[in-house]
Coordinates of C-alpha atoms in Angstrom, one line a residue:
M188 CA 0.0 0.0 0.0
L189 CA 1.1 3.6 -0.6
R190 CA 2.4 5.0 2.7
I191 CA 1.3 8.6 3.2
A192 CA 2.6 11.0 5.9
V193 CA 0.0 13.5 7.2
P194 CA 0.5 16.4 9.7
N195 CA -0.7 15.3 13.1
K196 CA -1.2 18.8 14.5
G197 CA -0.7 22.5 13.7
S198 CA -2.0 24.8 11.0
L199 CA -1.6 22.2 8.2
S200 CA -3.3 19.2 9.9
E201 CA -7.0 20.0 9.9
T202 CA -7.1 21.1 6.2
A203 CA -4.9 18.2 5.1
V204 CA -7.2 15.7 6.8
Q205 CA -10.3 17.4 5.4
M206 CA -8.8 17.3 1.8
L207 CA -8.1 13.5 2.2
F208 CA -11.6 12.9 3.4
E209 CA -13.1 14.9 0.5
A210 CA -10.9 12.8 -1.8
G211 CA -12.5 9.6 -0.6
Y212 CA -9.9 8.4 1.8
A213 CA -10.4 7.0 5.3
T214 CA -9.2 9.5 8.0
R215 CA -8.7 9.1 11.7
R216 CA -11.6 9.6 14.2
D217 CA -9.4 10.0 17.2
S218 CA -6.5 12.5 17.4
R219 CA -4.5 10.0 19.3
E220 CA -4.4 7.5 16.4
L221 CA -1.0 7.4 14.8
T222 CA -1.9 5.2 11.8
V223 CA -5.0 4.6 9.7
S224 CA -5.1 1.8 7.2
D225 CA -7.4 2.2 4.1
P226 CA -7.1 -1.1 2.2
R227 CA -10.1 -0.2 -0.1
N228 CA -8.0 2.6 -1.6
G229 CA -4.7 0.9 -1.2
V230 CA -3.1 3.4 1.2
E231 CA -2.0 3.7 4.8
F232 CA -1.7 7.0 6.6
F233 CA 0.9 7.9 9.3
Y234 CA 0.2 11.0 11.4
L235 CA 3.5 12.7 12.2
R236 CA 4.9 16.1 13.3
P237 CA 4.8 18.4 10.2
R238 CA 8.5 19.2 10.6
D239 CA 9.5 15.5 10.5
I240 CA 7.5 14.5 7.4
A241 CA 10.0 15.5 4.8
T242 CA 12.7 13.5 6.6
Y243 CA 10.6 10.3 6.7
V244 CA 9.7 10.7 3.0
G245 CA 13.2 11.5 1.9
S246 CA 14.6 8.5 3.8
G247 CA 12.2 6.2 2.0
A248 CA 10.5 5.1 5.3
L249 CA 7.3 6.6 3.8
D250 CA 6.4 7.1 0.2
V251 CA 4.7 10.5 0.1
G252 CA 3.5 13.2 2.4
I253 CA 1.8 16.5 2.9
T254 CA 3.8 19.2 4.5
G255 CA 4.8 22.9 4.1
R256 CA 7.2 23.9 1.3
D257 CA 9.1 25.8 4.0
L258 CA 9.5 22.6 6.1
L259 CA 10.6 20.6 3.1
L260 CA 13.3 23.1 2.1
D261 CA 14.4 23.6 5.7
S262 CA 14.8 19.8 6.3
G263 CA 17.5 19.4 3.6
S264 CA 15.6 16.2 2.6
V265 CA 16.0 14.7 -0.9
A266 CA 12.2 14.4 -1.1
A267 CA 10.8 16.4 -4.0
E268 CA 7.7 18.6 -4.3
V269 CA 5.1 17.0 -6.5
A270 CA 2.3 19.6 -6.4
P271 CA 1.1 22.6 -4.4
L272 CA -2.2 22.1 -2.4
D273 CA -3.4 25.6 -2.1
F274 CA -3.6 26.0 1.6
G275 CA -1.3 26.9 4.5
D276 CA 0.2 29.9 2.6
S277 CA 2.9 31.9 4.4
T278 CA 5.6 34.5 3.6
F279 CA 9.1 34.5 5.1
R280 CA 10.8 37.8 5.6
F281 CA 13.7 39.4 7.5
A282 CA 13.0 42.0 10.2
G283 CA 15.2 44.1 12.4
P284 CA 15.1 47.2 14.6
A285 CA 13.6 50.1 12.8
G286 CA 16.1 52.1 10.8
E287 CA 19.1 49.7 11.4
F288 CA 18.7 47.5 8.2
A289 CA 18.0 48.6 4.7
D290 CA 18.9 45.6 2.6
L291 CA 20.1 42.0 2.7
A292 CA 23.8 43.0 2.7
D293 CA 23.4 44.7 6.0
L294 CA 23.1 41.2 7.6
D295 CA 26.7 40.3 6.9
G296 CA 28.4 39.4 10.1
K297 CA 25.2 39.8 12.2
R298 CA 23.2 37.3 14.3
V299 CA 19.9 36.2 12.8
A300 CA 17.3 34.3 14.9
T301 CA 15.0 31.9 13.1
S302 CA 13.2 28.6 13.5
Y303 CA 14.3 27.7 9.9
V304 CA 18.1 27.5 10.0
G305 CA 18.4 25.4 6.9
L306 CA 16.0 27.5 4.8
V307 CA 17.4 30.8 5.9
G308 CA 21.0 29.6 5.7
D309 CA 20.6 28.5 2.1
F310 CA 19.0 31.7 1.2
L311 CA 21.8 33.8 2.6
T312 CA 24.5 31.6 1.1
R313 CA 22.9 32.0 -2.4
H314 CA 23.0 35.8 -1.9
G315 CA 26.6 35.9 -0.7
V316 CA 25.8 37.0 2.9
S317 CA 27.5 35.5 5.9
A318 CA 25.5 35.6 9.1
D319 CA 25.5 33.8 12.4
L320 CA 22.2 31.9 12.6
V321 CA 20.6 31.5 16.0
K322 CA 18.1 28.6 16.1
L323 CA 14.9 29.1 18.2
D324 CA 12.1 26.6 18.2
G325 CA 9.3 29.0 19.1
A326 CA 8.4 32.6 18.3
V327 CA 11.5 34.6 17.4
E328 CA 10.1 38.2 17.6
S329 CA 11.6 38.8 21.1
A330 CA 15.1 37.6 20.1
V331 CA 16.3 41.1 19.3
R332 CA 14.9 42.8 22.4
L333 CA 16.4 40.1 24.6
G334 CA 19.8 40.5 23.0
V335 CA 19.9 37.0 21.4
A336 CA 20.1 38.3 17.9
D337 CA 20.5 41.4 15.8
A338 CA 17.6 40.5 13.4
V339 CA 15.1 37.8 12.8
A340 CA 13.8 35.7 9.9
D341 CA 10.2 34.5 10.3
V342 CA 6.8 34.0 8.9
V343 CA 5.0 37.4 8.3
S344 CA 1.3 38.0 7.7
T345 CA 0.4 41.6 8.5
G346 CA 3.7 42.4 10.3
G347 CA 1.8 43.6 13.4
T348 CA 3.6 41.2 15.8
L349 CA 7.0 42.4 14.5
R350 CA 6.0 46.1 14.8
A351 CA 4.9 45.4 18.4
Q352 CA 8.5 44.4 19.2
G353 CA 10.0 47.4 17.5
L354 CA 11.0 45.6 14.3
E355 CA 10.4 46.4 10.7
I356 CA 10.6 44.2 7.6
F357 CA 13.5 44.7 5.1
G358 CA 15.1 42.9 2.3
P359 CA 13.7 40.5 -0.3
V360 CA 11.1 37.8 0.4
I361 CA 12.9 34.6 1.6
L362 CA 10.1 32.2 0.5
Q363 CA 6.4 32.1 -0.4
S364 CA 5.4 28.9 1.2
T365 CA 2.3 26.7 0.9
A366 CA 1.2 23.2 1.7
V367 CA 2.7 20.7 -0.8
L368 CA 2.5 17.0 -1.7
I369 CA 6.0 15.5 -1.6
A370 CA 7.5 12.2 -2.6
G371 CA 10.8 10.4 -2.4
N372 CA 10.2 8.7 -5.7
P373 CA 7.8 10.7 -8.0
E374 CA 7.3 7.5 -10.1
I375 CA 6.0 5.4 -7.3
S376 CA 2.8 3.4 -8.0
G377 CA -0.3 5.0 -6.6
L378 CA 1.0 8.6 -6.5
D379 CA -0.7 9.6 -9.7
T380 CA -4.1 8.5 -8.3
L381 CA -3.6 10.4 -5.0
Q382 CA -2.5 13.5 -6.9
R383 CA -5.6 13.3 -9.2
R384 CA -7.9 13.0 -6.3
L385 CA -6.4 15.9 -4.4
Q386 CA -6.5 18.0 -7.6
G387 CA -10.1 17.0 -7.9
V388 CA -10.8 18.4 -4.4
L389 CA -9.1 21.7 -5.4
V390 CA -11.2 22.0 -8.5
A391 CA -14.4 21.3 -6.6
R392 CA -13.5 24.0 -4.1
Q393 CA -12.5 26.6 -6.7
Y394 CA -15.2 26.0 -9.3
V395 CA -19.0 25.7 -9.6
L396 CA -21.4 24.8 -12.4
I397 CA -23.5 27.5 -13.8
D398 CA -26.6 26.7 -15.9
Y399 CA -28.8 29.1 -17.8
D400 CA -31.3 29.4 -20.6
L401 CA -30.5 31.9 -23.4
P402 CA -31.8 33.0 -26.8
A403 CA -29.9 30.9 -29.4
D404 CA -28.7 34.0 -31.3
L405 CA -26.8 35.1 -28.1
V406 CA -24.7 32.0 -27.6
E407 CA -21.5 33.4 -29.0
E408 CA -21.7 36.4 -26.7
A409 CA -22.5 34.2 -23.7
V410 CA -19.6 31.9 -24.4
L411 CA -17.3 34.8 -24.0
I412 CA -18.6 35.3 -20.5
T413 CA -18.6 31.6 -19.5
P414 CA -16.1 29.8 -21.7
G415 CA -16.0 26.9 -19.3
F416 CA -13.0 24.8 -18.2
E417 CA -12.5 23.5 -21.8
S418 CA -15.8 24.4 -23.5
P419 CA -19.4 25.0 -22.3
T420 CA -22.2 22.5 -23.0
V421 CA -24.9 23.9 -25.2
S422 CA -28.2 21.9 -25.5
P423 CA -31.3 22.6 -27.5
L424 CA -34.6 23.4 -25.7
R425 CA -38.2 22.6 -26.8
D426 CA -38.5 26.2 -28.0
G427 CA -36.1 26.2 -30.9
N428 CA -35.2 29.8 -30.3
W429 CA -33.7 29.1 -26.9
V430 CA -30.8 26.9 -25.7
A431 CA -29.5 25.7 -22.3
V432 CA -25.9 26.3 -21.4
R433 CA -23.8 24.7 -18.7
A434 CA -20.2 25.7 -17.9
M435 CA -17.7 25.5 -15.1
V436 CA -16.8 28.9 -13.6
R437 CA -14.7 30.1 -10.7
R438 CA -16.6 30.2 -7.5
S439 CA -15.2 33.7 -6.7
E440 CA -16.6 35.2 -9.9
T441 CA -20.1 33.7 -9.7
N442 CA -22.2 36.7 -8.9
Q443 CA -20.4 39.0 -11.4
L444 CA -21.0 36.4 -14.1
M445 CA -24.6 36.0 -13.2
D446 CA -25.1 39.7 -13.5
A447 CA -23.4 39.8 -16.9
L448 CA -25.5 36.9 -18.2
Y449 CA -28.7 38.4 -17.0
S450 CA -27.9 41.7 -18.6
L451 CA -27.2 39.8 -21.9
G452 CA -30.6 38.1 -21.8
A453 CA -30.0 34.8 -20.0
R454 CA -32.7 33.6 -17.7
A455 CA -33.2 30.7 -15.2
I456 CA -29.5 31.2 -14.1
L457 CA -28.6 28.5 -11.5
V458 CA -25.4 27.7 -9.7
S459 CA -24.5 24.3 -8.3
S460 CA -21.6 23.1 -6.2
I461 CA -19.1 20.5 -7.4
H462 CA -18.5 17.7 -4.9
A463 CA -15.9 15.8 -6.8
A464 CA -14.0 16.2 -10.0
R465 CA -11.4 14.7 -12.3
I466 CA -10.0 17.2 -14.8

């Protein structure tokens, strides 16, 4: 069976488990369960610390896993990213005392506190900057105020937490991270099925079906509004002057498209959720 590593806790865990459930896989019912076997789908799940998943997959102990791109790169594992999974987004930046740092070169010879020594170290090396990295397992925002470091490298959302500690963001983005599917051997049997299923979940979340009736002579204009994923379905109605159209559209654009179709002359405009997909 395909052995899959899944985050057991943290920001990635809940969404990863929900995606697997929506993809038709068995998931654990008790947070204390460490493994779940799903023989019907030919897989077995192992619930592990997110930071350890890349190591297990890279070593060959497990076949594939779901983890953060940041954790994969920080681990130094030989596991490879197979596909992004569109959740758990985060941005890594440098920050230091206001006015003390202007660009990356200012970090040369300084102490930088981070929970991602491998990731940040590789970034600095690629840019020719030599800094002393201070590894901290928890929040790093207080490192400068407490004298442990001169600057920090951490996940940034709004920057409010950093500003509260008297820090400001500077320099280039270190990494735009997201949850990813990883594998030690991208050719391993069963990975393609898992990837298609997860992709189907993403499509079902991002798209809906829109159906509407329309005067036949307006089809070409309507198709410009709803071109569909590949091409819309156009079906004749009992009234030969009208047709029924069905197309996939982005969920986020639904109401604007309905307004445009109604203004064009479409009627009976209905939107339906997609529960599963294979594209």
